[in-house]
DNA sequence: ATGGCGGGTCTAACCCGA
């Protein structure tokens, strides 16, 4: 099975790119982030016409995640509350960033981790706290499910080789030690990076700033990831970044990343 | 470079992303 993740930066603006990519790359599951649309206005039919089931968890203007699947998913969970229940305050799901479903023998978790804005912003401690809730969420899933794939836009580059220029990174959001340590605490539950099973190169990125001709100069970051529980990591046969959509007219600033299981 | 581009919507002396 093939599972892809793609932050599309508005599903309505990127609709033609996503449908074309799915036609060329008919993955079993596509995890979308930053759909930026309420559920009633999500463009379902272009995907159902391609043979995909559509599961959405959106909000107005910001955030929003979705799962597209070639077969119906079971046990779809919406938000942190969908797994942690009322024990977690509803405020943690005010921003729609988490959706999860069961495909074949794999629990797929699709995340849009907060960006954090800047180290001095209120959004930065929110991001760190959010990663703490994520740890509880995944620990709860792992109590009953052993094959878990966690993917999405993590807004964190875990290693210096994941950044075009790591100089000053300890003060830069997406690469501070606190963010990396918060993500490592999540991964210590038993997850490993599918991409690094197959590729040890630097210069491998999934996001490039719209400004300063960053894509043409390959000034990017690798912040979109597939993390796998142990048996899935052993089973993984490949993990690839498709940079082609970044060169289209009016692209998303992220590109799709696909894991083969 | 407290913002160069590009989403969104309260179309702006706007907000937000990464």
PDB file of C-alpha atoms (C1' of nucleotides) in Angstrom:
ATOM      1  CA  UNK A   1       0.000   0.000   0.000  1.00  0.00           C
ATOM      2  CA  UNK A   2       1.057   3.589  -0.701  1.00  0.00           C
ATOM      3  CA  UNK A   3       0.262   6.486   1.619  1.00  0.00           C
ATOM      4  CA  UNK A   4       1.050  10.108   0.755  1.00  0.00           C
ATOM      5  CA  UNK A   5       0.997  13.349   2.748  1.00  0.00           C
ATOM      6  CA  UNK A   6       0.655  16.804   1.211  1.00  0.00           C
ATOM      7  CA  UNK A   7       0.105  20.251   2.702  1.00  0.00           C
ATOM      8  CA  UNK A   8      -1.821  21.820  -0.184  1.00  0.00           C
ATOM      9  CA  UNK A   9      -2.257  25.350   1.210  1.00  0.00           C
ATOM     10  CA  UNK A  10      -5.969  25.569   0.271  1.00  0.00           C
ATOM     11  CA  UNK A  11      -7.659  22.592  -1.358  1.00  0.00           C
ATOM     12  CA  UNK A  12      -9.887  24.846  -3.465  1.00  0.00           C
ATOM     13  CA  UNK A  13      -6.971  26.790  -4.938  1.00  0.00           C
ATOM     14  CA  UNK A  14      -4.920  23.604  -5.447  1.00  0.00           C
ATOM     15  CA  UNK A  15      -7.759  21.376  -6.687  1.00  0.00           C
ATOM     16  CA  UNK A  16      -6.394  20.852 -10.214  1.00  0.00           C
ATOM     17  CA  UNK A  17      -2.902  20.073  -8.914  1.00  0.00           C
ATOM     18  CA  UNK A  18      -4.187  17.494  -6.444  1.00  0.00           C
ATOM     19  CA  UNK A  19      -6.542  15.718  -8.859  1.00  0.00           C
ATOM     20  CA  UNK A  20      -3.823  15.588 -11.518  1.00  0.00           C
ATOM     21  CA  UNK A  21      -1.289  14.270  -9.020  1.00  0.00           C
ATOM     22  CA  UNK A  22      -3.724  11.570  -7.836  1.00  0.00           C
ATOM     23  CA  UNK A  23      -4.396  10.581 -11.435  1.00  0.00           C
ATOM     24  CA  UNK A  24      -0.659  10.195 -12.028  1.00  0.00           C
ATOM     25  CA  UNK A  25       0.006   8.730  -8.548  1.00  0.00           C
ATOM     26  CA  UNK A  26      -3.046   6.681  -7.515  1.00  0.00           C
ATOM     27  CA  UNK A  27      -1.956   6.176  -3.910  1.00  0.00           C
ATOM     28  CA  UNK A  28      -4.218   4.220  -1.573  1.00  0.00           C
ATOM     29  CA  UNK A  29      -4.484   7.083   0.919  1.00  0.00           C
ATOM     30  CA  UNK A  30      -3.693  10.781   0.548  1.00  0.00           C
ATOM     31  CA  UNK A  31      -3.428  12.825   3.748  1.00  0.00           C
ATOM     32  CA  UNK A  32      -4.084  16.531   3.167  1.00  0.00           C
ATOM     33  CA  UNK A  33      -3.279  19.486   5.418  1.00  0.00           C
ATOM     34  CA  UNK A  34      -4.216  23.166   5.309  1.00  0.00           C
ATOM     35  CA  UNK A  35      -7.403  22.563   3.368  1.00  0.00           C
ATOM     36  CA  UNK A  36      -8.633  25.983   4.602  1.00  0.00           C
ATOM     37  CA  UNK A  37     -12.307  25.292   4.032  1.00  0.00           C
ATOM     38  CA  UNK A  38     -15.392  24.421   6.077  1.00  0.00           C
ATOM     39  CA  UNK A  39     -16.691  20.900   5.539  1.00  0.00           C
ATOM     40  CA  UNK A  40     -19.799  21.998   3.614  1.00  0.00           C
ATOM     41  CA  UNK A  41     -17.626  23.707   1.002  1.00  0.00           C
ATOM     42  CA  UNK A  42     -14.963  20.998   0.599  1.00  0.00           C
ATOM     43  CA  UNK A  43     -14.777  19.926  -3.093  1.00  0.00           C
ATOM     44  CA  UNK A  44     -15.746  16.273  -2.586  1.00  0.00           C
ATOM     45  CA  UNK A  45     -16.941  15.266  -6.035  1.00  0.00           C
ATOM     46  CA  UNK A  46     -13.630  15.702  -7.923  1.00  0.00           C
ATOM     47  CA  UNK A  47     -12.199  13.046  -5.586  1.00  0.00           C
ATOM     48  CA  UNK A  48     -15.186  10.698  -5.462  1.00  0.00           C
ATOM     49  CA  UNK A  49     -15.113  10.759  -9.279  1.00  0.00           C
ATOM     50  CA  UNK A  50     -11.498   9.547  -9.082  1.00  0.00           C
ATOM     51  CA  UNK A  51     -12.629   6.689  -6.874  1.00  0.00           C
ATOM     52  CA  UNK A  52     -11.706   8.091  -3.462  1.00  0.00           C
ATOM     53  CA  UNK A  53     -13.658   8.120  -0.230  1.00  0.00           C
ATOM     54  CA  UNK A  54     -13.422  11.553   1.426  1.00  0.00           C
ATOM     55  CA  UNK A  55     -13.106  12.253   5.170  1.00  0.00           C
ATOM     56  CA  UNK A  56     -12.740  15.868   6.208  1.00  0.00           C
ATOM     57  CA  UNK A  57     -12.143  17.884   9.359  1.00  0.00           C
ATOM     58  CA  UNK A  58     -12.066  21.513   8.314  1.00  0.00           C
ATOM     59  CA  UNK A  59     -12.542  25.055   9.523  1.00  0.00           C
ATOM     60  CA  UNK A  60     -12.869  28.479   7.974  1.00  0.00           C
ATOM     61  CA  UNK A  61      -9.730  30.085   6.507  1.00  0.00           C
ATOM     62  CA  UNK A  62      -7.127  28.244   8.548  1.00  0.00           C
ATOM     63  CA  UNK A  63      -5.859  24.709   9.166  1.00  0.00           C
ATOM     64  CA  UNK A  64      -8.102  21.811   8.156  1.00  0.00           C
ATOM     65  CA  UNK A  65      -7.119  18.192   7.408  1.00  0.00           C
ATOM     66  CA  UNK A  66      -8.602  15.474   5.204  1.00  0.00           C
ATOM     67  CA  UNK A  67      -8.136  11.809   4.315  1.00  0.00           C
ATOM     68  CA  UNK A  68      -8.769  10.522   0.782  1.00  0.00           C
ATOM     69  CA  UNK A  69      -8.871   6.726   0.534  1.00  0.00           C
ATOM     70  CA  UNK A  70      -9.435   4.248  -2.290  1.00  0.00           C
ATOM     71  CA  UNK A  71     -11.468   2.041   0.045  1.00  0.00           C
ATOM     72  CA  UNK A  72     -13.670   3.113   2.944  1.00  0.00           C
ATOM     73  CA  UNK A  73     -11.721   3.726   6.143  1.00  0.00           C
ATOM     74  CA  UNK A  74     -12.988   2.334   9.400  1.00  0.00           C
ATOM     75  CA  UNK A  75     -12.948   3.892  12.857  1.00  0.00           C
ATOM     76  CA  UNK A  76     -12.304   7.437  11.643  1.00  0.00           C
ATOM     77  CA  UNK A  77     -11.395   9.711  14.567  1.00  0.00           C
ATOM     78  CA  UNK A  78     -11.690  13.479  14.454  1.00  0.00           C
ATOM     79  CA  UNK A  79      -9.419  15.709  16.518  1.00  0.00           C
ATOM     80  CA  UNK A  80      -7.541  14.898  19.687  1.00  0.00           C
ATOM     81  CA  UNK A  81     -10.918  14.413  21.367  1.00  0.00           C
ATOM     82  CA  UNK A  82     -11.737  11.578  18.971  1.00  0.00           C
ATOM     83  CA  UNK A  83      -9.168   9.463  20.782  1.00  0.00           C
ATOM     84  CA  UNK A  84      -8.622  11.166  24.154  1.00  0.00           C
ATOM     85  CA  UNK A  85     -12.324  11.861  24.717  1.00  0.00           C
ATOM     86  CA  UNK A  86     -13.600  14.475  27.129  1.00  0.00           C
ATOM     87  CA  UNK A  87     -10.443  14.131  29.208  1.00  0.00           C
ATOM     88  CA  UNK A  88      -8.911  16.608  26.779  1.00  0.00           C
ATOM     89  CA  UNK A  89     -10.384  20.092  26.718  1.00  0.00           C
ATOM     90  CA  UNK A  90     -12.401  21.054  23.644  1.00  0.00           C
ATOM     91  CA  UNK A  91     -10.085  24.033  23.147  1.00  0.00           C
ATOM     92  CA  UNK A  92      -7.443  21.616  21.840  1.00  0.00           C
ATOM     93  CA  UNK A  93      -9.688  20.887  18.872  1.00  0.00           C
ATOM     94  CA  UNK A  94     -10.713  24.472  18.144  1.00  0.00           C
ATOM     95  CA  UNK A  95      -8.039  24.345  15.437  1.00  0.00           C
ATOM     96  CA  UNK A  96      -8.699  21.415  13.102  1.00  0.00           C
ATOM     97  CA  UNK A  97      -5.343  19.658  12.845  1.00  0.00           C
ATOM     98  CA  UNK A  98      -5.870  15.933  13.502  1.00  0.00           C
ATOM     99  CA  UNK A  99      -7.772  13.189  11.651  1.00  0.00           C
ATOM    100  CA  UNK A 100      -7.176   9.469  11.748  1.00  0.00           C
ATOM    101  CA  UNK A 101      -8.606   6.307  10.211  1.00  0.00           C
ATOM    102  CA  UNK A 102      -7.973   2.592   9.836  1.00  0.00           C
ATOM    103  CA  UNK A 103      -6.927   1.261   6.410  1.00  0.00           C
ATOM    104  CA  UNK A 104      -6.402  -2.505   5.998  1.00  0.00           C
ATOM    105  CA  UNK A 105      -4.118  -3.333   8.960  1.00  0.00           C
ATOM    106  CA  UNK A 106      -2.748   0.163   9.541  1.00  0.00           C
ATOM    107  CA  UNK A 107      -3.884   3.056  11.729  1.00  0.00           C
ATOM    108  CA  UNK A 108      -3.181   6.223   9.728  1.00  0.00           C
ATOM    109  CA  UNK A 109      -2.834   9.485  11.670  1.00  0.00           C
ATOM    110  CA  UNK A 110      -2.811  12.713   9.613  1.00  0.00           C
ATOM    111  CA  UNK A 111      -1.421  15.804  11.399  1.00  0.00           C
ATOM    112  CA  UNK A 112      -1.000  19.497  10.786  1.00  0.00           C
ATOM    113  CA  UNK A 113       1.327  20.507  13.606  1.00  0.00           C
ATOM    114  CA  UNK A 114       1.155  24.207  14.577  1.00  0.00           C
ATOM    115  CA  UNK A 115       3.869  26.342  13.007  1.00  0.00           C
ATOM    116  CA  UNK A 116       4.717  28.334  16.118  1.00  0.00           C
ATOM    117  CA  UNK A 117       5.238  31.604  14.231  1.00  0.00           C
ATOM    118  CA  UNK A 118       8.346  32.740  16.127  1.00  0.00           C
ATOM    119  CA  UNK A 119      10.052  31.876  19.388  1.00  0.00           C
ATOM    120  CA  UNK A 120       8.749  35.075  21.012  1.00  0.00           C
ATOM    121  CA  UNK A 121       5.154  34.462  19.915  1.00  0.00           C
ATOM    122  CA  UNK A 122       2.376  32.964  22.080  1.00  0.00           C
ATOM    123  CA  UNK A 123       2.021  30.414  19.293  1.00  0.00           C
ATOM    124  CA  UNK A 124       5.412  28.935  20.101  1.00  0.00           C
ATOM    125  CA  UNK A 125       4.550  27.593  23.593  1.00  0.00           C
ATOM    126  CA  UNK A 126       1.226  26.487  22.120  1.00  0.00           C
ATOM    127  CA  UNK A 127       3.112  24.385  19.578  1.00  0.00           C
ATOM    128  CA  UNK A 128       5.229  22.771  22.312  1.00  0.00           C
ATOM    129  CA  UNK A 129       2.158  22.048  24.443  1.00  0.00           C
ATOM    130  CA  UNK A 130       0.334  20.679  21.387  1.00  0.00           C
ATOM    131  CA  UNK A 131       3.158  18.190  20.847  1.00  0.00           C
ATOM    132  CA  UNK A 132       2.695  17.071  24.446  1.00  0.00           C
ATOM    133  CA  UNK A 133      -0.991  16.370  23.771  1.00  0.00           C
ATOM    134  CA  UNK A 134       0.019  14.539  20.596  1.00  0.00           C
ATOM    135  CA  UNK A 135       2.206  12.256  22.679  1.00  0.00           C
ATOM    136  CA  UNK A 136      -0.773  11.382  24.894  1.00  0.00           C
ATOM    137  CA  UNK A 137      -2.931  10.847  21.792  1.00  0.00           C
ATOM    138  CA  UNK A 138      -0.482   8.420  20.184  1.00  0.00           C
ATOM    139  CA  UNK A 139       0.219   6.621  23.454  1.00  0.00           C
ATOM    140  CA  UNK A 140      -3.517   6.021  23.791  1.00  0.00           C
ATOM    141  CA  UNK A 141      -3.733   4.636  20.247  1.00  0.00           C
ATOM    142  CA  UNK A 142      -0.704   2.401  20.790  1.00  0.00           C
ATOM    143  CA  UNK A 143      -2.354   0.835  23.828  1.00  0.00           C
ATOM    144  CA  UNK A 144      -4.721  -1.007  21.476  1.00  0.00           C
ATOM    145  CA  UNK A 145      -3.167  -0.721  17.996  1.00  0.00           C
ATOM    146  CA  UNK A 146       0.380  -1.765  17.103  1.00  0.00           C
ATOM    147  CA  UNK A 147       0.630  -0.755  13.432  1.00  0.00           C
ATOM    148  CA  UNK A 148       0.512   3.037  13.388  1.00  0.00           C
ATOM    149  CA  UNK A 149       1.613   5.449  10.640  1.00  0.00           C
ATOM    150  CA  UNK A 150       1.827   9.108  11.723  1.00  0.00           C
ATOM    151  CA  UNK A 151       2.268  11.526   8.858  1.00  0.00           C
ATOM    152  CA  UNK A 152       1.715  15.132   7.942  1.00  0.00           C
ATOM    153  CA  UNK A 153       3.177  18.607   8.116  1.00  0.00           C
ATOM    154  CA  UNK A 154       5.182  18.576  11.355  1.00  0.00           C
ATOM    155  CA  UNK A 155       6.634  22.074  10.944  1.00  0.00           C
ATOM    156  CA  UNK A 156       9.829  20.695  12.490  1.00  0.00           C
ATOM    157  CA  UNK A 157      13.139  19.807  10.850  1.00  0.00           C
ATOM    158  CA  UNK A 158      14.584  17.253  13.233  1.00  0.00           C
ATOM    159  CA  UNK A 159      18.188  17.351  12.032  1.00  0.00           C
ATOM    160  CA  UNK A 160      20.503  19.965  10.569  1.00  0.00           C
ATOM    161  CA  UNK A 161      20.744  18.010   7.316  1.00  0.00           C
ATOM    162  CA  UNK A 162      16.999  18.663   6.895  1.00  0.00           C
ATOM    163  CA  UNK A 163      17.618  22.418   6.511  1.00  0.00           C
ATOM    164  CA  UNK A 164      19.396  24.153   3.625  1.00  0.00           C
ATOM    165  CA  UNK A 165      21.246  26.419   6.043  1.00  0.00           C
ATOM    166  CA  UNK A 166      21.149  25.426   9.730  1.00  0.00           C
ATOM    167  CA  UNK A 167      23.058  28.546  10.796  1.00  0.00           C
ATOM    168  CA  UNK A 168      21.091  30.274  13.554  1.00  0.00           C
ATOM    169  CA  UNK A 169      18.565  27.462  13.630  1.00  0.00           C
ATOM    170  CA  UNK A 170      18.416  27.338  17.452  1.00  0.00           C
ATOM    171  CA  UNK A 171      16.579  30.673  17.384  1.00  0.00           C
ATOM    172  CA  UNK A 172      14.502  29.816  14.333  1.00  0.00           C
ATOM    173  CA  UNK A 173      11.045  28.322  14.584  1.00  0.00           C
ATOM    174  CA  UNK A 174      10.834  24.780  13.151  1.00  0.00           C
ATOM    175  CA  UNK A 175      14.386  23.982  14.272  1.00  0.00           C
ATOM    176  CA  UNK A 176      14.802  25.000  17.911  1.00  0.00           C
ATOM    177  CA  UNK A 177      16.078  22.489  20.431  1.00  0.00           C
ATOM    178  CA  UNK A 178      12.793  22.689  22.364  1.00  0.00           C
ATOM    179  CA  UNK A 179      10.768  21.768  19.262  1.00  0.00           C
ATOM    180  CA  UNK A 180      13.115  18.972  18.319  1.00  0.00           C
ATOM    181  CA  UNK A 181      13.065  17.594  21.856  1.00  0.00           C
ATOM    182  CA  UNK A 182       9.267  17.761  21.979  1.00  0.00           C
ATOM    183  CA  UNK A 183       9.069  15.805  18.723  1.00  0.00           C
ATOM    184  CA  UNK A 184      11.697  13.318  19.898  1.00  0.00           C
ATOM    185  CA  UNK A 185       9.620  12.708  23.025  1.00  0.00           C
ATOM    186  CA  UNK A 186       6.748  11.753  20.704  1.00  0.00           C
ATOM    187  CA  UNK A 187       8.924   9.513  18.556  1.00  0.00           C
ATOM    188  CA  UNK A 188      10.304   7.756  21.637  1.00  0.00           C
ATOM    189  CA  UNK A 189       6.924   6.035  21.879  1.00  0.00           C
ATOM    190  CA  UNK A 190       8.360   3.864  19.122  1.00  0.00           C
ATOM    191  CA  UNK A 191       8.261   5.707  15.803  1.00  0.00           C
ATOM    192  CA  UNK A 192      10.978   5.993  13.167  1.00  0.00           C
ATOM    193  CA  UNK A 193      11.364   8.243  10.125  1.00  0.00           C
ATOM    194  CA  UNK A 194      10.463   6.296   6.974  1.00  0.00           C
ATOM    195  CA  UNK A 195      12.409   8.658   4.695  1.00  0.00           C
ATOM    196  CA  UNK A 196      15.704   8.126   6.528  1.00  0.00           C
ATOM    197  CA  UNK A 197      15.407   4.354   6.183  1.00  0.00           C
ATOM    198  CA  UNK A 198      16.196   4.865   2.504  1.00  0.00           C
ATOM    199  CA  UNK A 199      17.937   8.198   2.052  1.00  0.00           C
ATOM    200  CA  UNK A 200      20.806   9.729   4.087  1.00  0.00           C
ATOM    201  CA  UNK A 201      21.427  12.702   1.793  1.00  0.00           C
ATOM    202  CA  UNK A 202      21.195  16.339   2.746  1.00  0.00           C
ATOM    203  CA  UNK A 203      19.418  18.720   0.390  1.00  0.00           C
ATOM    204  CA  UNK A 204      16.212  16.640   0.557  1.00  0.00           C
ATOM    205  CA  UNK A 205      13.344  19.041   1.214  1.00  0.00           C
ATOM    206  CA  UNK A 206       9.538  19.068   1.266  1.00  0.00           C
ATOM    207  CA  UNK A 207       8.887  22.807   1.695  1.00  0.00           C
ATOM    208  CA  UNK A 208      10.349  25.949   0.086  1.00  0.00           C
ATOM    209  CA  UNK A 209       9.401  29.542   0.915  1.00  0.00           C
ATOM    210  CA  UNK A 210       7.392  31.317  -1.771  1.00  0.00           C
ATOM    211  CA  UNK A 211       9.809  34.253  -1.547  1.00  0.00           C
ATOM    212  CA  UNK A 212      13.342  34.834  -2.717  1.00  0.00           C
ATOM    213  CA  UNK A 213      13.174  32.185  -5.443  1.00  0.00           C
ATOM    214  CA  UNK A 214      13.724  29.631  -2.697  1.00  0.00           C
ATOM    215  CA  UNK A 215      12.649  26.632  -4.790  1.00  0.00           C
ATOM    216  CA  UNK A 216      14.830  27.493  -7.768  1.00  0.00           C
ATOM    217  CA  UNK A 217      17.810  27.846  -5.389  1.00  0.00           C
ATOM    218  CA  UNK A 218      16.748  24.732  -3.398  1.00  0.00           C
ATOM    219  CA  UNK A 219      16.630  26.724  -0.155  1.00  0.00           C
ATOM    220  CA  UNK A 220      14.202  24.361   1.534  1.00  0.00           C
ATOM    221  CA  UNK A 221      13.359  22.425   4.660  1.00  0.00           C
ATOM    222  CA  UNK A 222      12.260  18.825   5.209  1.00  0.00           C
ATOM    223  CA  UNK A 223       9.286  19.230   7.533  1.00  0.00           C
ATOM    224  CA  UNK A 224       6.705  16.792   6.074  1.00  0.00           C
ATOM    225  CA  UNK A 225       7.205  13.299   7.444  1.00  0.00           C
ATOM    226  CA  UNK A 226       6.032   9.698   7.721  1.00  0.00           C
ATOM    227  CA  UNK A 227       6.785   8.166  11.119  1.00  0.00           C
ATOM    228  CA  UNK A 228       6.233   4.416  11.491  1.00  0.00           C
ATOM    229  CA  UNK A 229       5.769   2.059  14.397  1.00  0.00           C
ATOM    230  CA  UNK A 230       8.361  -0.781  14.493  1.00  0.00           C
ATOM    231  CA  UNK A 231       6.708  -3.486  12.384  1.00  0.00           C
ATOM    232  CA  UNK A 232       5.654  -0.938   9.745  1.00  0.00           C
ATOM    233  CA  UNK A 233       9.176   0.477   9.655  1.00  0.00           C
ATOM    234  CA  UNK A 234      10.508  -3.006   8.964  1.00  0.00           C
ATOM    235  CA  UNK A 235       7.860  -3.480   6.274  1.00  0.00           C
ATOM    236  CA  UNK A 236       8.478  -0.132   4.497  1.00  0.00           C
ATOM    237  CA  UNK A 237       9.792  -0.536   0.954  1.00  0.00           C
ATOM    238  CA  UNK A 238      10.378   3.089   0.031  1.00  0.00           C
ATOM    239  CA  UNK A 239       9.722   6.732   0.881  1.00  0.00           C
ATOM    240  CA  UNK A 240       9.969   9.440  -1.751  1.00  0.00           C
ATOM    241  CA  UNK A 241       9.519  13.181  -2.065  1.00  0.00           C
ATOM    242  CA  UNK A 242       7.942  14.309  -5.355  1.00  0.00           C
ATOM    243  CA  UNK A 243       9.228  17.821  -5.969  1.00  0.00           C
ATOM    244  CA  UNK A 244       7.554  18.149  -9.397  1.00  0.00           C
ATOM    245  CA  UNK A 245       4.343  19.872  -8.189  1.00  0.00           C
ATOM    246  CA  UNK A 246       6.417  22.703  -6.653  1.00  0.00           C
ATOM    247  CA  UNK A 247       7.417  23.787 -10.197  1.00  0.00           C
ATOM    248  CA  UNK A 248       3.811  24.182 -11.432  1.00  0.00           C
ATOM    249  CA  UNK A 249       2.023  27.522 -11.796  1.00  0.00           C
ATOM    250  CA  UNK A 250       0.611  28.677  -8.434  1.00  0.00           C
ATOM    251  CA  UNK A 251       1.949  25.732  -6.454  1.00  0.00           C
ATOM    252  CA  UNK A 252       1.551  24.825  -2.822  1.00  0.00           C
ATOM    253  CA  UNK A 253       4.742  25.661  -0.930  1.00  0.00           C
ATOM    254  CA  UNK A 254       4.882  21.971   0.164  1.00  0.00           C
ATOM    255  CA  UNK A 255       5.185  18.858  -2.007  1.00  0.00           C
ATOM    256  CA  UNK A 256       3.789  15.334  -1.534  1.00  0.00           C
ATOM    257  CA  UNK A 257       5.769  12.660   0.310  1.00  0.00           C
ATOM    258  CA  UNK A 258       4.809   9.000  -0.255  1.00  0.00           C
ATOM    259  CA  UNK A 259       5.651   5.876   1.732  1.00  0.00           C
ATOM    260  CA  UNK A 260       5.330   2.354   0.323  1.00  0.00           C
ATOM    261  CA  UNK A 261       4.326  -0.334   2.818  1.00  0.00           C
TER     262      UNK A 261
ATOM    263  C1'  DA B   1      14.713  41.255   5.888  1.00  0.00           C
ATOM    264  C1'  DT B   2       9.044  42.657  12.716  1.00  0.00           C
ATOM    265  C1'  DG B   3       8.659  39.742   5.862  1.00  0.00           C
ATOM    266  C1'  DG B   4      10.579  39.381  -0.192  1.00  0.00           C
ATOM    267  C1'  DC B   5       4.992  35.508  -1.533  1.00  0.00           C
ATOM    268  C1'  DG B   6       0.623  33.684  -1.386  1.00  0.00           C
ATOM    269  C1'  DG B   7      -3.288  31.621   0.963  1.00  0.00           C
ATOM    270  C1'  DG B   8      -7.680  33.295   3.456  1.00  0.00           C
ATOM    271  C1'  DT B   9     -11.710  36.854   4.200  1.00  0.00           C
ATOM    272  C1'  DC B  10     -14.154  41.578   7.805  1.00  0.00           C
ATOM    273  C1'  DT B  11     -11.208  43.230   0.269  1.00  0.00           C
ATOM    274  C1'  DA B  12      -7.243  46.239   4.494  1.00  0.00           C
ATOM    275  C1'  DA B  13      -3.538  50.988   7.709  1.00  0.00           C
ATOM    276  C1'  DC B  14      -6.323  42.953   7.460  1.00  0.00           C
ATOM    277  C1'  DC B  15      -4.464  37.952   9.486  1.00  0.00           C
ATOM    278  C1'  DC B  16      -1.697  33.842   8.924  1.00  0.00           C
ATOM    279  C1'  DG B  17       1.782  30.712   7.249  1.00  0.00           C
ATOM    280  C1'  DA B  18       6.892  28.777   7.405  1.00  0.00           C
TER     281       DA B  18
END
